[in-house]
Amino acid sequence: MGFLPLLHIPAGINMFGSHKVPPELKRIRRKVGEEVRCYRIKYLEAQQVSVTMVTLDFGTLTRPVGIVRILEVILTCISFSLVASVGHSTFSFWTWCMFTWCFCFCVTLLILFLEFTSLSAKLPISWNDFTTAFAMLATLMVLAASIIYPIFFTCSNCVRQIVATVTSCLAFILYATEVGLTRAKTGEISGFLSTVPGLLKVLEAFVACIIFICLNFNQYSRFPGLQCLVATVGYVSSSYWVWCMFTWCFCFFFTFLILILEFTTINTKMPFAWDDFTTALAMLASLMCLAASIIYPTFFTCTNCPRQIGASVVSWVCFAVYVGEVVLTRLRPTGQNSGFLSTLPGIMKMLETFLACLIFTSLESSQYHNFPGLQWCVAVYSLCFTFAVIIILLSLGGLTSVFPFSFDKLVIVYNIMAAVMYVTAMVIWPLYGFRTSRPSPCKAPCSWDKLVVVTFMTILNVIVYGLDTAYSIRL
């Protein structure tokens, strides 16, 4: 066989027939290789981190707080298991107790799991703040369940109910101990829920829940002494009943919303002054709870109505808590309270809208349907209320600067007009409203008494609008 002829390879081309790699291309290849190695190292580090995320930490189970939480899980599980074995009840207090034990069991077990697997350190929240706030809330809830359950569902021969009560009381002691252990760590607790305003918010939401479980109207016919409530409290056509329920639902919802926003730090993204909003809401909630605490026992509570009396007492407690929050926020150092709603004009605007709400609650269409003078009064109440709410929203949202004229002067003009209109309503309403004397048997809530309430609230709003007008002109 012959040999292949020796081929001549031109300069710049290697033996495989390709051109030589230029130096610039070599530098680019080296740079790309370095970047690939960097990305590979980062990938391996990420894989290592993902492995460390599921590292088991047995120390969390042997520390005092961990042991206390394990006992909490055991005792709450025993409580709801024993109660469930007795039988189901449709009574709202029974539902509250079962919910309390199940809720505390699940959340405590979840906390143990997250700390045992070290996943708690990866959560985008203040973990110590969350666990401390939950321990305080669980303490209140289990305390309420430990009082309610033996009162309504335990007898001297009910062994399982007695054991469930005892384990519930022990769980309360453990949660209180956990609060003491976590609060003892100086400098480690941070966040809104661990502050006094945060604790008050938790207490407000808890008290509102207690009020709700006292208002189960489907059970009246099953318990002695509650028959009298079927004709009075058991229906929802009363505007005063609606006002009380709206007050407690409103306060619970916004308090719970503030807790969530503060806990998740979403409040810092809001396009308005957050401290101003929370301070104003606390003031408004104080007024609303005060009104509900007066109205509800006046019209819907009797001497043989234990749950209604309990709801009234808890409503007063809720009012006291909101007042405490207002005092704390108003005691801040000078300069920290900023925003329209924290100023005197803002407070008077909220008071004007609150009094108007009480007027609307006391109005009945039969009172003004055929009388133009009284219809004018209703128009005054509605217009002033609407414009006051608009002013509050514009001031809270910082939208007053978008107007091509002075917003403060517009508010002064509105205050003057509202004060004059309310003066006319103060004269016309009693003049045309009290055409007849009070009926001798007047079933509560009496329509004639509602006329008196409207008159009194109109006079109060005249005073508030007058002070608001004088203060705005002075400024």
GROMACS .gro file of C-alpha atoms in nm:
model
  475
    1MET     CA    1   0.000   0.000   0.000
    2GLY     CA    2   0.117   0.347  -0.061
    3PHE     CA    3   0.153   0.640   0.173
    4LEU     CA    4  -0.071   0.949   0.174
    5PRO     CA    5   0.104   1.245   0.034
    6LEU     CA    6   0.218   1.500   0.288
    7LEU     CA    7  -0.028   1.785   0.274
    8HIS     CA    8   0.090   2.138   0.312
    9ILE     CA    9  -0.098   2.313   0.594
   10PRO     CA   10  -0.107   2.685   0.541
   11ALA     CA   11  -0.006   2.922   0.818
   12GLY     CA   12  -0.287   3.016   1.057
   13ILE     CA   13  -0.467   2.682   1.010
   14ASN     CA   14  -0.415   2.386   1.242
   15MET     CA   15  -0.397   2.025   1.141
   16PHE     CA   16  -0.774   1.978   1.177
   17GLY     CA   17  -0.846   2.242   0.919
   18SER     CA   18  -0.960   2.520   1.147
   19HIS     CA   19  -0.804   2.860   1.191
   20LYS     CA   20  -0.597   2.940   1.497
   21VAL     CA   21  -0.783   3.100   1.789
   22PRO     CA   22  -0.708   3.472   1.817
   23PRO     CA   23  -0.576   3.601   2.152
   24GLU     CA   24  -0.886   3.816   2.206
   25LEU     CA   25  -1.111   3.512   2.173
   26LYS     CA   26  -0.894   3.324   2.420
   27ARG     CA   27  -0.939   3.601   2.677
   28ILE     CA   28  -1.315   3.592   2.626
   29ARG     CA   29  -1.315   3.215   2.673
   30ARG     CA   30  -1.113   3.246   2.994
   31LYS     CA   31  -1.353   3.510   3.123
   32VAL     CA   32  -1.655   3.295   3.042
   33GLY     CA   33  -1.492   2.999   3.213
   34GLU     CA   34  -1.431   3.204   3.526
   35GLU     CA   35  -1.794   3.316   3.531
   36VAL     CA   36  -1.911   2.956   3.489
   37ARG     CA   37  -1.692   2.852   3.784
   38CYS     CA   38  -1.835   3.138   3.996
   39TYR     CA   39  -2.191   3.036   3.913
   40ARG     CA   40  -2.103   2.675   3.991
   41ILE     CA   41  -1.964   2.776   4.331
   42LYS     CA   42  -2.275   2.982   4.406
   43TYR     CA   43  -2.493   2.690   4.305
   44LEU     CA   44  -2.308   2.457   4.540
   45GLU     CA   45  -2.338   2.713   4.821
   46ALA     CA   46  -2.711   2.740   4.757
   47GLN     CA   47  -2.737   2.362   4.770
   48GLN     CA   48  -2.549   2.366   5.099
   49VAL     CA   49  -2.784   2.634   5.238
   50SER     CA   50  -3.087   2.434   5.131
   51VAL     CA   51  -2.946   2.140   5.321
   52THR     CA   52  -2.885   2.348   5.634
   53MET     CA   53  -3.245   2.473   5.626
   54VAL     CA   54  -3.370   2.132   5.734
   55THR     CA   55  -3.108   2.074   6.003
   56LEU     CA   56  -3.271   1.931   6.314
   57ASP     CA   57  -3.207   2.126   6.633
   58PHE     CA   58  -3.273   1.903   6.932
   59GLY     CA   59  -3.173   2.184   7.164
   60THR     CA   60  -3.507   2.356   7.105
   61LEU     CA   61  -3.684   2.063   7.270
   62THR     CA   62  -3.460   2.050   7.577
   63ARG     CA   63  -3.461   2.420   7.663
   64PRO     CA   64  -3.712   2.537   7.928
   65VAL     CA   65  -3.932   2.710   7.669
   66GLY     CA   66  -3.931   2.397   7.452
   67ILE     CA   67  -4.029   2.172   7.742
   68VAL     CA   68  -4.311   2.410   7.835
   69ARG     CA   69  -4.440   2.406   7.476
   70ILE     CA   70  -4.434   2.025   7.464
   71LEU     CA   71  -4.645   2.015   7.781
   72GLU     CA   72  -4.881   2.274   7.631
   73VAL     CA   73  -4.935   2.053   7.327
   74ILE     CA   74  -5.006   1.751   7.546
   75LEU     CA   75  -5.250   1.928   7.780
   76THR     CA   76  -5.447   2.109   7.509
   77CYS     CA   77  -5.472   1.781   7.315
   78ILE     CA   78  -5.607   1.607   7.627
   79SER     CA   79  -5.858   1.888   7.685
   80PHE     CA   80  -6.021   1.890   7.342
   81SER     CA   81  -6.003   1.509   7.315
   82LEU     CA   82  -6.192   1.460   7.642
   83VAL     CA   83  -6.451   1.723   7.554
   84ALA     CA   84  -6.497   1.576   7.205
   85SER     CA   85  -6.548   1.230   7.354
   86VAL     CA   86  -6.836   1.361   7.568
   87GLY     CA   87  -7.037   1.478   7.268
   88HIS     CA   88  -7.101   1.772   7.041
   89SER     CA   89  -7.287   2.086   7.149
   90THR     CA   90  -7.419   2.375   6.941
   91PHE     CA   91  -7.375   2.620   7.227
   92SER     CA   92  -7.142   2.905   7.128
   93PHE     CA   93  -6.944   2.878   7.453
   94TRP     CA   94  -6.872   2.510   7.379
   95THR     CA   95  -6.754   2.607   7.030
   96TRP     CA   96  -6.527   2.875   7.175
   97CYS     CA   97  -6.365   2.632   7.420
   98MET     CA   98  -6.306   2.369   7.152
   99PHE     CA   99  -6.169   2.629   6.912
  100THR     CA  100  -5.936   2.761   7.184
  101TRP     CA  101  -5.783   2.423   7.264
  102CYS     CA  102  -5.754   2.317   6.898
  103PHE     CA  103  -5.609   2.653   6.795
  104CYS     CA  104  -5.350   2.656   7.073
  105PHE     CA  105  -5.259   2.292   7.007
  106CYS     CA  106  -5.206   2.344   6.632
  107VAL     CA  107  -5.010   2.669   6.656
  108THR     CA  108  -4.792   2.548   6.944
  109LEU     CA  109  -4.715   2.226   6.755
  110LEU     CA  110  -4.633   2.431   6.444
  111ILE     CA  111  -4.395   2.651   6.648
  112LEU     CA  112  -4.221   2.344   6.785
  113PHE     CA  113  -4.184   2.197   6.435
  114LEU     CA  114  -4.045   2.517   6.282
  115GLU     CA  115  -3.794   2.566   6.561
  116PHE     CA  116  -3.693   2.197   6.562
  117THR     CA  117  -3.623   2.205   6.187
  118SER     CA  118  -3.459   2.552   6.206
  119LEU     CA  119  -3.711   2.684   5.953
  120SER     CA  120  -3.817   2.960   6.190
  121ALA     CA  121  -3.494   3.149   6.116
  122LYS     CA  122  -3.584   3.162   5.745
  123LEU     CA  123  -3.926   3.322   5.790
  124PRO     CA  124  -3.957   3.690   5.687
  125ILE     CA  125  -4.103   3.788   6.025
  126SER     CA  126  -3.979   3.865   6.374
  127TRP     CA  127  -4.002   3.513   6.516
  128ASN     CA  128  -3.955   3.606   6.883
  129ASP     CA  129  -4.218   3.877   6.844
  130PHE     CA  130  -4.464   3.628   6.695
  131THR     CA  131  -4.410   3.356   6.956
  132THR     CA  132  -4.436   3.600   7.245
  133ALA     CA  133  -4.756   3.755   7.112
  134PHE     CA  134  -4.907   3.411   7.050
  135ALA     CA  135  -4.820   3.299   7.404
  136MET     CA  136  -5.000   3.606   7.543
  137LEU     CA  137  -5.304   3.549   7.323
  138ALA     CA  138  -5.312   3.178   7.412
  139THR     CA  139  -5.292   3.269   7.781
  140LEU     CA  140  -5.603   3.486   7.750
  141MET     CA  141  -5.794   3.235   7.539
  142VAL     CA  142  -5.717   2.934   7.759
  143LEU     CA  143  -5.800   3.137   8.071
  144ALA     CA  144  -6.142   3.221   7.924
  145ALA     CA  145  -6.200   2.857   7.825
  146SER     CA  146  -6.094   2.738   8.172
  147ILE     CA  147  -6.358   2.964   8.327
  148ILE     CA  148  -6.639   2.919   8.073
  149TYR     CA  149  -6.629   2.540   8.036
  150PRO     CA  150  -6.672   2.441   8.404
  151ILE     CA  151  -6.946   2.702   8.452
  152PHE     CA  152  -7.169   2.578   8.167
  153PHE     CA  153  -7.067   2.218   8.098
  154THR     CA  154  -6.929   2.058   8.415
  155CYS     CA  155  -7.112   1.888   8.702
  156SER     CA  156  -6.998   1.703   9.015
  157ASN     CA  157  -7.040   1.362   8.847
  158CYS     CA  158  -6.882   1.456   8.513
  159VAL     CA  159  -6.537   1.300   8.540
  160ARG     CA  160  -6.415   1.369   8.187
  161GLN     CA  161  -6.540   1.729   8.198
  162ILE     CA  162  -6.361   1.785   8.529
  163VAL     CA  163  -6.037   1.639   8.394
  164ALA     CA  164  -6.066   1.856   8.082
  165THR     CA  165  -6.111   2.162   8.305
  166VAL     CA  166  -5.807   2.071   8.514
  167THR     CA  167  -5.587   2.017   8.207
  168SER     CA  168  -5.711   2.345   8.062
  169CYS     CA  169  -5.613   2.528   8.382
  170LEU     CA  170  -5.271   2.364   8.372
  171ALA     CA  171  -5.234   2.471   8.006
  172PHE     CA  172  -5.316   2.828   8.110
  173ILE     CA  173  -5.040   2.815   8.374
  174LEU     CA  174  -4.794   2.684   8.116
  175TYR     CA  175  -4.876   2.956   7.863
  176ALA     CA  176  -4.839   3.219   8.136
  177THR     CA  177  -4.503   3.062   8.222
  178GLU     CA  178  -4.399   3.080   7.858
  179VAL     CA  179  -4.485   3.449   7.853
  180GLY     CA  180  -4.263   3.500   8.157
  181LEU     CA  181  -3.976   3.304   8.003
  182THR     CA  182  -3.986   3.490   7.672
  183ARG     CA  183  -4.031   3.831   7.829
  184ALA     CA  184  -3.729   3.767   8.053
  185LYS     CA  185  -3.495   3.777   7.750
  186THR     CA  186  -3.390   4.139   7.755
  187GLY     CA  187  -3.308   4.281   7.416
  188GLU     CA  188  -3.424   3.977   7.219
  189ILE     CA  189  -3.791   4.075   7.189
  190SER     CA  190  -3.860   4.328   6.918
  191GLY     CA  191  -4.152   4.422   6.703
  192PHE     CA  192  -4.495   4.572   6.736
  193LEU     CA  193  -4.667   4.275   6.903
  194SER     CA  194  -4.425   4.284   7.197
  195THR     CA  195  -4.490   4.651   7.272
  196VAL     CA  196  -4.768   4.780   7.495
  197PRO     CA  197  -4.976   4.913   7.200
  198GLY     CA  198  -4.937   4.575   7.029
  199LEU     CA  199  -5.050   4.390   7.341
  200LEU     CA  200  -5.348   4.622   7.369
  201LYS     CA  201  -5.440   4.542   7.009
  202VAL     CA  202  -5.427   4.169   7.088
  203LEU     CA  203  -5.642   4.228   7.397
  204GLU     CA  204  -5.894   4.433   7.197
  205ALA     CA  205  -5.936   4.157   6.938
  206PHE     CA  206  -5.970   3.896   7.213
  207VAL     CA  207  -6.235   4.096   7.400
  208ALA     CA  208  -6.434   4.141   7.078
  209CYS     CA  209  -6.431   3.763   7.029
  210ILE     CA  210  -6.569   3.716   7.380
  211ILE     CA  211  -6.850   3.959   7.300
  212PHE     CA  212  -6.941   3.765   6.986
  213ILE     CA  213  -6.971   3.432   7.165
  214CYS     CA  214  -7.209   3.594   7.415
  215LEU     CA  215  -7.452   3.687   7.135
  216ASN     CA  216  -7.574   3.352   7.003
  217PHE     CA  217  -7.947   3.417   6.978
  218ASN     CA  218  -8.041   3.071   6.856
  219GLN     CA  219  -8.001   2.921   7.203
  220TYR     CA  220  -8.240   3.138   7.405
  221SER     CA  221  -8.529   2.891   7.409
  222ARG     CA  222  -8.308   2.616   7.553
  223PHE     CA  223  -8.203   2.793   7.873
  224PRO     CA  224  -8.423   2.916   8.159
  225GLY     CA  225  -8.426   3.290   8.210
  226LEU     CA  226  -8.353   3.373   7.846
  227GLN     CA  227  -8.710   3.347   7.717
  228CYS     CA  228  -8.760   3.722   7.762
  229LEU     CA  229  -8.489   3.795   7.504
  230VAL     CA  230  -8.664   3.631   7.210
  231ALA     CA  231  -8.897   3.930   7.159
  232THR     CA  232  -8.637   4.199   7.224
  233VAL     CA  233  -8.283   4.093   7.146
  234GLY     CA  234  -8.355   3.803   6.916
  235TYR     CA  235  -8.449   4.011   6.612
  236VAL     CA  236  -8.224   4.228   6.398
  237SER     CA  237  -8.472   4.494   6.287
  238SER     CA  238  -8.375   4.727   6.573
  239SER     CA  239  -8.133   4.996   6.458
  240TYR     CA  240  -7.974   5.005   6.803
  241TRP     CA  241  -7.903   4.631   6.789
  242VAL     CA  242  -7.749   4.676   6.444
  243TRP     CA  243  -7.537   4.963   6.574
  244CYS     CA  244  -7.398   4.755   6.861
  245MET     CA  245  -7.318   4.461   6.635
  246PHE     CA  246  -7.163   4.690   6.374
  247THR     CA  247  -6.950   4.856   6.643
  248TRP     CA  248  -6.804   4.532   6.773
  249CYS     CA  249  -6.749   4.389   6.423
  250PHE     CA  250  -6.594   4.713   6.301
  251CYS     CA  251  -6.356   4.738   6.596
  252PHE     CA  252  -6.259   4.371   6.574
  253PHE     CA  253  -6.197   4.382   6.199
  254PHE     CA  254  -5.981   4.695   6.197
  255THR     CA  255  -5.792   4.594   6.509
  256PHE     CA  256  -5.714   4.257   6.354
  257LEU     CA  257  -5.617   4.428   6.027
  258ILE     CA  258  -5.379   4.662   6.210
  259LEU     CA  259  -5.221   4.364   6.385
  260ILE     CA  260  -5.158   4.189   6.053
  261LEU     CA  261  -5.021   4.501   5.882
  262GLU     CA  262  -4.794   4.584   6.176
  263PHE     CA  263  -4.675   4.226   6.211
  264THR     CA  264  -4.591   4.194   5.841
  265THR     CA  265  -4.447   4.552   5.828
  266ILE     CA  266  -4.680   4.628   5.535
  267ASN     CA  267  -4.790   4.938   5.727
  268THR     CA  268  -4.464   5.108   5.624
  269LYS     CA  269  -4.578   5.088   5.259
  270MET     CA  270  -4.908   5.267   5.318
  271PRO     CA  271  -4.947   5.601   5.137
  272PHE     CA  272  -5.062   5.783   5.452
  273ALA     CA  273  -4.947   5.857   5.806
  274TRP     CA  274  -4.985   5.520   5.979
  275ASP     CA  275  -4.952   5.648   6.337
  276ASP     CA  276  -5.210   5.914   6.259
  277PHE     CA  277  -5.451   5.652   6.127
  278THR     CA  278  -5.411   5.414   6.423
  279THR     CA  279  -5.449   5.696   6.675
  280ALA     CA  280  -5.765   5.820   6.506
  281LEU     CA  281  -5.908   5.469   6.483
  282ALA     CA  282  -5.844   5.414   6.856
  283MET     CA  283  -6.032   5.737   6.936
  284LEU     CA  284  -6.321   5.644   6.709
  285ALA     CA  285  -6.336   5.290   6.850
  286SER     CA  286  -6.343   5.433   7.204
  287LEU     CA  287  -6.645   5.647   7.120
  288MET     CA  288  -6.825   5.366   6.937
  289CYS     CA  289  -6.765   5.113   7.217
  290LEU     CA  290  -6.881   5.367   7.474
  291ALA     CA  291  -7.206   5.417   7.284
  292ALA     CA  292  -7.256   5.041   7.239
  293SER     CA  293  -7.179   4.979   7.607
  294ILE     CA  294  -7.458   5.221   7.702
  295ILE     CA  295  -7.713   5.127   7.436
  296TYR     CA  296  -7.694   4.748   7.458
  297PRO     CA  297  -7.758   4.705   7.832
  298THR     CA  298  -8.025   4.976   7.818
  299PHE     CA  299  -8.240   4.808   7.552
  300PHE     CA  300  -8.133   4.442   7.532
  301THR     CA  301  -8.031   4.325   7.880
  302CYS     CA  302  -8.241   4.209   8.175
  303THR     CA  303  -8.164   4.081   8.525
  304ASN     CA  304  -8.207   3.717   8.414
  305CYS     CA  305  -7.994   3.746   8.100
  306PRO     CA  306  -7.645   3.627   8.198
  307ARG     CA  307  -7.492   3.624   7.851
  308GLN     CA  308  -7.623   3.970   7.767
  309ILE     CA  309  -7.489   4.101   8.096
  310GLY     CA  310  -7.157   3.937   8.016
  311ALA     CA  311  -7.152   4.098   7.672
  312SER     CA  312  -7.221   4.438   7.829
  313VAL     CA  313  -6.943   4.396   8.084
  314VAL     CA  314  -6.693   4.284   7.821
  315SER     CA  315  -6.795   4.576   7.601
  316TRP     CA  316  -6.707   4.813   7.885
  317VAL     CA  317  -6.373   4.634   7.919
  318CYS     CA  318  -6.317   4.680   7.546
  319PHE     CA  319  -6.393   5.051   7.583
  320ALA     CA  320  -6.138   5.077   7.867
  321VAL     CA  321  -5.872   4.905   7.655
  322TYR     CA  322  -5.927   5.142   7.363
  323VAL     CA  323  -5.909   5.439   7.601
  324GLY     CA  324  -5.581   5.298   7.731
  325GLU     CA  325  -5.449   5.283   7.377
  326VAL     CA  326  -5.556   5.643   7.313
  327VAL     CA  327  -5.380   5.756   7.631
  328LEU     CA  328  -5.060   5.575   7.532
  329THR     CA  329  -5.059   5.725   7.184
  330ARG     CA  330  -5.135   6.075   7.313
  331LEU     CA  331  -4.854   6.048   7.571
  332ARG     CA  332  -4.591   6.019   7.300
  333PRO     CA  333  -4.318   6.285   7.305
  334THR     CA  334  -4.409   6.609   7.134
  335GLY     CA  335  -4.355   6.589   6.761
  336GLN     CA  336  -4.428   6.218   6.720
  337ASN     CA  337  -4.804   6.268   6.681
  338SER     CA  338  -4.838   6.403   6.329
  339GLY     CA  339  -5.116   6.416   6.076
  340PHE     CA  340  -5.457   6.570   6.046
  341LEU     CA  341  -5.647   6.316   6.254
  342SER     CA  342  -5.415   6.367   6.552
  343THR     CA  343  -5.483   6.741   6.560
  344LEU     CA  344  -5.778   6.913   6.727
  345PRO     CA  345  -5.960   6.983   6.395
  346GLY     CA  346  -5.922   6.618   6.297
  347ILE     CA  347  -6.054   6.499   6.633
  348MET     CA  348  -6.355   6.730   6.602
  349LYS     CA  349  -6.422   6.602   6.249
  350MET     CA  350  -6.432   6.245   6.379
  351LEU     CA  351  -6.660   6.352   6.664
  352GLU     CA  352  -6.894   6.520   6.415
  353THR     CA  353  -6.921   6.204   6.206
  354PHE     CA  354  -6.967   5.988   6.516
  355LEU     CA  355  -7.256   6.202   6.646
  356ALA     CA  356  -7.411   6.194   6.299
  357CYS     CA  357  -7.395   5.812   6.306
  358LEU     CA  358  -7.584   5.811   6.637
  359ILE     CA  359  -7.844   6.040   6.480
  360PHE     CA  360  -7.887   5.804   6.184
  361THR     CA  361  -7.923   5.512   6.425
  362SER     CA  362  -8.213   5.686   6.600
  363LEU     CA  363  -8.394   5.799   6.284
  364GLU     CA  364  -8.710   5.628   6.160
  365SER     CA  365  -8.873   5.698   5.827
  366SER     CA  366  -9.212   5.737   5.994
  367GLN     CA  367  -9.076   6.032   6.191
  368TYR     CA  368  -9.004   6.258   5.892
  369HIS     CA  369  -9.178   6.094   5.595
  370ASN     CA  370  -9.465   6.344   5.564
  371PHE     CA  371  -9.300   6.654   5.710
  372PRO     CA  372  -9.081   6.878   5.487
  373GLY     CA  373  -8.924   7.048   5.789
  374LEU     CA  374  -8.800   6.720   5.933
  375GLN     CA  375  -8.686   6.610   5.587
  376TRP     CA  376  -8.469   6.921   5.576
  377CYS     CA  377  -8.312   6.815   5.906
  378VAL     CA  378  -8.235   6.469   5.767
  379ALA     CA  379  -8.080   6.632   5.459
  380VAL     CA  380  -7.863   6.846   5.687
  381TYR     CA  381  -7.744   6.541   5.880
  382SER     CA  382  -7.668   6.350   5.560
  383LEU     CA  383  -7.487   6.630   5.375
  384CYS     CA  384  -7.271   6.732   5.670
  385PHE     CA  385  -7.182   6.372   5.742
  386THR     CA  386  -7.086   6.306   5.379
  387PHE     CA  387  -6.865   6.613   5.346
  388ALA     CA  388  -6.700   6.549   5.684
  389VAL     CA  389  -6.607   6.197   5.575
  390ILE     CA  390  -6.469   6.331   5.244
  391ILE     CA  391  -6.255   6.586   5.429
  392ILE     CA  392  -6.120   6.315   5.660
  393LEU     CA  393  -6.032   6.084   5.370
  394LEU     CA  394  -5.867   6.359   5.166
  395SER     CA  395  -5.663   6.474   5.464
  396LEU     CA  396  -5.564   6.120   5.560
  397GLY     CA  397  -5.455   6.036   5.205
  398GLY     CA  398  -5.261   6.361   5.165
  399LEU     CA  399  -5.472   6.465   4.866
  400THR     CA  400  -5.544   6.820   4.982
  401SER     CA  401  -5.258   6.961   4.773
  402VAL     CA  402  -5.413   6.852   4.443
  403PHE     CA  403  -5.680   7.122   4.464
  404PRO     CA  404  -5.610   7.442   4.265
  405PHE     CA  405  -5.721   7.651   4.563
  406SER     CA  406  -5.662   7.664   4.936
  407PHE     CA  407  -5.815   7.352   5.094
  408ASP     CA  408  -5.803   7.511   5.441
  409LYS     CA  409  -6.024   7.797   5.325
  410LEU     CA  410  -6.266   7.549   5.172
  411VAL     CA  411  -6.285   7.369   5.508
  412ILE     CA  412  -6.356   7.700   5.684
  413VAL     CA  413  -6.642   7.773   5.443
  414TYR     CA  414  -6.779   7.423   5.496
  415ASN     CA  415  -6.759   7.454   5.875
  416ILE     CA  416  -6.950   7.781   5.869
  417MET     CA  417  -7.222   7.642   5.643
  418ALA     CA  418  -7.248   7.319   5.844
  419ALA     CA  419  -7.277   7.511   6.172
  420VAL     CA  420  -7.556   7.731   6.032
  421MET     CA  421  -7.740   7.431   5.886
  422TYR     CA  422  -7.716   7.243   6.214
  423VAL     CA  423  -7.854   7.544   6.400
  424THR     CA  424  -8.162   7.536   6.175
  425ALA     CA  425  -8.196   7.161   6.238
  426MET     CA  426  -8.163   7.219   6.613
  427VAL     CA  427  -8.463   7.454   6.596
  428ILE     CA  428  -8.678   7.271   6.342
  429TRP     CA  429  -8.640   6.912   6.468
  430PRO     CA  430  -8.790   6.959   6.818
  431LEU     CA  431  -9.043   7.209   6.684
  432TYR     CA  432  -9.196   6.962   6.437
  433GLY     CA  433  -9.084   6.637   6.598
  434PHE     CA  434  -9.257   6.667   6.936
  435ARG     CA  435  -9.605   6.727   6.804
  436THR     CA  436  -9.752   6.486   7.059
  437SER     CA  437  -9.661   6.390   7.413
  438ARG     CA  438  -9.487   6.064   7.498
  439PRO     CA  439  -9.721   5.761   7.479
  440SER     CA  440  -9.797   5.613   7.817
  441PRO     CA  441  -9.705   5.252   7.729
  442CYS     CA  442  -9.411   5.297   7.493
  443LYS     CA  443  -9.242   4.972   7.396
  444ALA     CA  444  -8.864   4.988   7.403
  445PRO     CA  445  -8.696   5.111   7.199
  446CYS     CA  446  -8.959   5.387   7.203
  447SER     CA  447  -8.993   5.604   6.891
  448TRP     CA  448  -9.060   5.911   7.104
  449ASP     CA  449  -8.737   5.851   7.296
  450LYS     CA  450  -8.551   5.832   6.966
  451LEU     CA  451  -8.673   6.183   6.888
  452VAL     CA  452  -8.514   6.296   7.213
  453VAL     CA  453  -8.186   6.125   7.121
  454VAL     CA  454  -8.181   6.295   6.780
  455THR     CA  455  -8.248   6.633   6.941
  456PHE     CA  456  -7.973   6.586   7.199
  457MET     CA  457  -7.717   6.469   6.942
  458THR     CA  458  -7.810   6.762   6.715
  459ILE     CA  459  -7.738   7.006   6.997
  460LEU     CA  460  -7.403   6.838   7.065
  461ASN     CA  461  -7.309   6.856   6.698
  462VAL     CA  462  -7.401   7.226   6.687
  463ILE     CA  463  -7.152   7.282   6.969
  464VAL     CA  464  -6.881   7.074   6.799
  465TYR     CA  465  -6.930   7.245   6.463
  466GLY     CA  466  -6.922   7.585   6.634
  467LEU     CA  467  -6.594   7.504   6.807
  468ASP     CA  468  -6.453   7.361   6.485
  469THR     CA  469  -6.548   7.676   6.294
  470ALA     CA  470  -6.400   7.908   6.557
  471TYR     CA  471  -6.076   7.710   6.574
  472SER     CA  472  -6.036   7.693   6.193
  473ILE     CA  473  -6.097   8.069   6.157
  474ARG     CA  474  -5.844   8.136   6.434
  475LEU     CA  475  -5.581   7.933   6.250
   0.00000   0.00000   0.00000
